[in-house]
Amino acid sequence: QVQLVESGGGSVQAGGSLRLSCAASVYTYSDYCMGWFRQAPGKEREGVVALFTGGGSIDYADSVKGRFTISQDKAKNTLSLQMNGLKPEDTAMYYCAADNPPCTVVASGTLEYNYWGQGTQVTVSS
């Protein structure tokens, strides 16, 4: 059973930084597509960034390019998202997700990944 547990959310002022972490049991099995998604109240889910844990391309949403960086530490079974230059429009619940291959590495909110965490709230004030 794949388990994903997010942490690291919080409240910051615009321009600040946060680092989200996802403790992922997937790393003990094989390679997966993984990513971060977000959803603000009253809005559709948005893909933030996606990658394949076995390597290859990383896809960032245009809205976060140059500000957010995804990384993984397989030894610690952790997927992280470093968020710099945060803006009020980044306020949302952030979710870590994973999918079995064959899978799609695209930062899209319409992706139906198989496994999802409970989410961690990020709030950015102006």
PDB file of C-alpha atoms in Angstrom:
ATOM      1  CA  GLN A   1       0.000   0.000   0.000  1.00  0.00           C
ATOM      2  CA  VAL A   2       1.398   3.353  -1.062  1.00  0.00           C
ATOM      3  CA  GLN A   3       1.284   6.016   1.629  1.00  0.00           C
ATOM      4  CA  LEU A   4       1.997   9.700   1.191  1.00  0.00           C
ATOM      5  CA  VAL A   5       2.195  12.131   4.110  1.00  0.00           C
ATOM      6  CA  GLU A   6       2.781  15.833   3.529  1.00  0.00           C
ATOM      7  CA  SER A   7       4.250  18.309   5.979  1.00  0.00           C
ATOM      8  CA  GLY A   8       5.792  21.762   6.028  1.00  0.00           C
ATOM      9  CA  GLY A   9       2.853  23.975   5.206  1.00  0.00           C
ATOM     10  CA  GLY A  10       2.185  27.180   7.077  1.00  0.00           C
ATOM     11  CA  SER A  11       1.563  30.895   6.821  1.00  0.00           C
ATOM     12  CA  VAL A  12       4.068  33.338   5.377  1.00  0.00           C
ATOM     13  CA  GLN A  13       4.111  36.824   3.976  1.00  0.00           C
ATOM     14  CA  ALA A  14       4.489  37.488   0.295  1.00  0.00           C
ATOM     15  CA  GLY A  15       8.066  37.004  -0.825  1.00  0.00           C
ATOM     16  CA  GLY A  16       8.720  34.402   1.829  1.00  0.00           C
ATOM     17  CA  SER A  17       9.674  30.749   1.508  1.00  0.00           C
ATOM     18  CA  LEU A  18       8.375  27.394   2.608  1.00  0.00           C
ATOM     19  CA  ARG A  19       9.594  23.858   2.098  1.00  0.00           C
ATOM     20  CA  LEU A  20       7.057  21.080   1.774  1.00  0.00           C
ATOM     21  CA  SER A  21       7.954  17.459   2.327  1.00  0.00           C
ATOM     22  CA  CYS A  22       6.196  14.265   1.328  1.00  0.00           C
ATOM     23  CA  ALA A  23       7.104  11.074   3.144  1.00  0.00           C
ATOM     24  CA  ALA A  24       6.491   8.487   0.469  1.00  0.00           C
ATOM     25  CA  SER A  25       6.434   4.741   0.826  1.00  0.00           C
ATOM     26  CA  VAL A  26       6.716   4.434  -2.972  1.00  0.00           C
ATOM     27  CA  TYR A  27      10.474   4.602  -2.802  1.00  0.00           C
ATOM     28  CA  THR A  28      10.596   1.179  -1.213  1.00  0.00           C
ATOM     29  CA  TYR A  29       8.903  -0.427  -4.198  1.00  0.00           C
ATOM     30  CA  SER A  30       9.842   0.811  -7.639  1.00  0.00           C
ATOM     31  CA  ASP A  31       9.760   3.972  -9.707  1.00  0.00           C
ATOM     32  CA  TYR A  32       6.638   6.080  -9.896  1.00  0.00           C
ATOM     33  CA  CYS A  33       5.412   9.330 -11.321  1.00  0.00           C
ATOM     34  CA  MET A  34       5.127  11.786  -8.471  1.00  0.00           C
ATOM     35  CA  GLY A  35       4.094  15.364  -8.181  1.00  0.00           C
ATOM     36  CA  TRP A  36       2.711  18.247  -6.206  1.00  0.00           C
ATOM     37  CA  PHE A  37      -0.758  19.602  -6.840  1.00  0.00           C
ATOM     38  CA  ARG A  38      -2.714  22.373  -5.193  1.00  0.00           C
ATOM     39  CA  GLN A  39      -6.282  23.488  -4.812  1.00  0.00           C
ATOM     40  CA  ALA A  40      -7.577  26.780  -3.513  1.00  0.00           C
ATOM     41  CA  PRO A  41     -11.134  27.187  -2.214  1.00  0.00           C
ATOM     42  CA  GLY A  42     -13.593  27.537  -5.065  1.00  0.00           C
ATOM     43  CA  LYS A  43     -10.969  26.758  -7.674  1.00  0.00           C
ATOM     44  CA  GLU A  44     -10.069  23.694  -9.677  1.00  0.00           C
ATOM     45  CA  ARG A  45      -7.098  21.568  -8.776  1.00  0.00           C
ATOM     46  CA  GLU A  46      -3.865  22.777 -10.352  1.00  0.00           C
ATOM     47  CA  GLY A  47      -0.769  20.794 -11.148  1.00  0.00           C
ATOM     48  CA  VAL A  48       2.359  22.384  -9.693  1.00  0.00           C
ATOM     49  CA  VAL A  49       5.178  20.043 -10.706  1.00  0.00           C
ATOM     50  CA  ALA A  50       5.675  16.419 -11.691  1.00  0.00           C
ATOM     51  CA  LEU A  51       8.595  14.047 -12.155  1.00  0.00           C
ATOM     52  CA  PHE A  52       9.467  10.387 -12.597  1.00  0.00           C
ATOM     53  CA  THR A  53      11.390   9.049  -9.621  1.00  0.00           C
ATOM     54  CA  GLY A  54      13.629   7.028 -11.908  1.00  0.00           C
ATOM     55  CA  GLY A  55      14.894  10.179 -13.587  1.00  0.00           C
ATOM     56  CA  GLY A  56      14.063  12.137 -16.696  1.00  0.00           C
ATOM     57  CA  SER A  57      12.225  15.348 -17.300  1.00  0.00           C
ATOM     58  CA  ILE A  58      10.527  17.480 -14.686  1.00  0.00           C
ATOM     59  CA  ASP A  59       7.491  19.521 -15.606  1.00  0.00           C
ATOM     60  CA  TYR A  60       6.649  22.725 -13.747  1.00  0.00           C
ATOM     61  CA  ALA A  61       3.516  24.785 -14.120  1.00  0.00           C
ATOM     62  CA  ASP A  62       4.270  28.150 -15.724  1.00  0.00           C
ATOM     63  CA  SER A  63       2.957  29.906 -12.644  1.00  0.00           C
ATOM     64  CA  VAL A  64       5.737  28.487 -10.440  1.00  0.00           C
ATOM     65  CA  LYS A  65       8.698  28.229 -12.822  1.00  0.00           C
ATOM     66  CA  GLY A  66      11.758  29.903 -11.403  1.00  0.00           C
ATOM     67  CA  ARG A  67      10.274  30.037  -7.894  1.00  0.00           C
ATOM     68  CA  PHE A  68       9.566  26.426  -6.936  1.00  0.00           C
ATOM     69  CA  THR A  69      11.989  23.499  -7.019  1.00  0.00           C
ATOM     70  CA  ILE A  70      11.154  19.834  -6.619  1.00  0.00           C
ATOM     71  CA  SER A  71      13.685  17.359  -5.269  1.00  0.00           C
ATOM     72  CA  GLN A  72      13.771  13.822  -3.995  1.00  0.00           C
ATOM     73  CA  ASP A  73      15.862  11.947  -1.477  1.00  0.00           C
ATOM     74  CA  LYS A  74      15.410   8.250  -2.098  1.00  0.00           C
ATOM     75  CA  ALA A  75      17.480   7.300   0.937  1.00  0.00           C
ATOM     76  CA  LYS A  76      14.997   9.188   3.110  1.00  0.00           C
ATOM     77  CA  ASN A  77      11.920   8.261   1.042  1.00  0.00           C
ATOM     78  CA  THR A  78      11.107  11.944   0.685  1.00  0.00           C
ATOM     79  CA  LEU A  79       9.850  14.199  -2.060  1.00  0.00           C
ATOM     80  CA  SER A  80      10.284  17.912  -1.339  1.00  0.00           C
ATOM     81  CA  LEU A  81       9.072  21.172  -2.783  1.00  0.00           C
ATOM     82  CA  GLN A  82      11.085  24.311  -2.081  1.00  0.00           C
ATOM     83  CA  MET A  83       8.900  27.343  -2.609  1.00  0.00           C
ATOM     84  CA  ASN A  84      10.546  30.742  -2.835  1.00  0.00           C
ATOM     85  CA  GLY A  85       9.128  34.116  -3.721  1.00  0.00           C
ATOM     86  CA  LEU A  86       5.695  33.095  -2.542  1.00  0.00           C
ATOM     87  CA  LYS A  87       2.723  35.095  -3.728  1.00  0.00           C
ATOM     88  CA  PRO A  88      -0.811  35.396  -2.301  1.00  0.00           C
ATOM     89  CA  GLU A  89      -2.064  33.454  -5.314  1.00  0.00           C
ATOM     90  CA  ASP A  90       0.011  30.482  -4.158  1.00  0.00           C
ATOM     91  CA  THR A  91      -2.358  30.103  -1.219  1.00  0.00           C
ATOM     92  CA  ALA A  92      -3.910  26.631  -1.423  1.00  0.00           C
ATOM     93  CA  MET A  93      -3.965  23.147  -0.019  1.00  0.00           C
ATOM     94  CA  TYR A  94      -0.956  21.335  -1.418  1.00  0.00           C
ATOM     95  CA  TYR A  95      -1.073  17.626  -2.143  1.00  0.00           C
ATOM     96  CA  CYS A  96       1.609  15.070  -2.895  1.00  0.00           C
ATOM     97  CA  ALA A  97       0.535  12.389  -5.358  1.00  0.00           C
ATOM     98  CA  ALA A  98       1.953   9.318  -7.050  1.00  0.00           C
ATOM     99  CA  ASP A  99       1.028   6.993  -9.874  1.00  0.00           C
ATOM    100  CA  ASN A 100       2.203   3.633 -11.113  1.00  0.00           C
ATOM    101  CA  PRO A 101       3.885   3.477 -14.490  1.00  0.00           C
ATOM    102  CA  PRO A 102       3.003   3.812 -17.239  1.00  0.00           C
ATOM    103  CA  CYS A 103       2.178   7.307 -16.066  1.00  0.00           C
ATOM    104  CA  THR A 104       2.299  10.906 -17.189  1.00  0.00           C
ATOM    105  CA  VAL A 105       4.843  13.470 -16.047  1.00  0.00           C
ATOM    106  CA  VAL A 106       2.856  16.629 -16.616  1.00  0.00           C
ATOM    107  CA  ALA A 107       1.973  19.368 -14.150  1.00  0.00           C
ATOM    108  CA  SER A 108      -1.733  19.232 -14.836  1.00  0.00           C
ATOM    109  CA  GLY A 109      -4.627  19.387 -12.437  1.00  0.00           C
ATOM    110  CA  THR A 110      -6.588  16.952 -14.559  1.00  0.00           C
ATOM    111  CA  LEU A 111      -4.213  14.052 -13.937  1.00  0.00           C
ATOM    112  CA  GLU A 112      -5.783  11.206 -12.052  1.00  0.00           C
ATOM    113  CA  TYR A 113      -2.857   9.882 -10.070  1.00  0.00           C
ATOM    114  CA  ASN A 114      -3.658   6.771  -8.057  1.00  0.00           C
ATOM    115  CA  TYR A 115      -2.294   7.812  -4.680  1.00  0.00           C
ATOM    116  CA  TRP A 116      -2.784  11.052  -2.769  1.00  0.00           C
ATOM    117  CA  GLY A 117      -1.731  12.458   0.554  1.00  0.00           C
ATOM    118  CA  GLN A 118      -4.014  14.341   2.932  1.00  0.00           C
ATOM    119  CA  GLY A 119      -2.586  17.716   2.009  1.00  0.00           C
ATOM    120  CA  THR A 120      -0.863  20.566   3.798  1.00  0.00           C
ATOM    121  CA  GLN A 121      -2.127  24.149   3.848  1.00  0.00           C
ATOM    122  CA  VAL A 122      -0.041  27.010   2.507  1.00  0.00           C
ATOM    123  CA  THR A 123      -1.244  30.543   3.174  1.00  0.00           C
ATOM    124  CA  VAL A 124       0.543  33.595   1.771  1.00  0.00           C
ATOM    125  CA  SER A 125      -0.505  37.022   2.980  1.00  0.00           C
ATOM    126  CA  SER A 126       0.114  40.253   1.131  1.00  0.00           C
TER     127      SER A 126
END
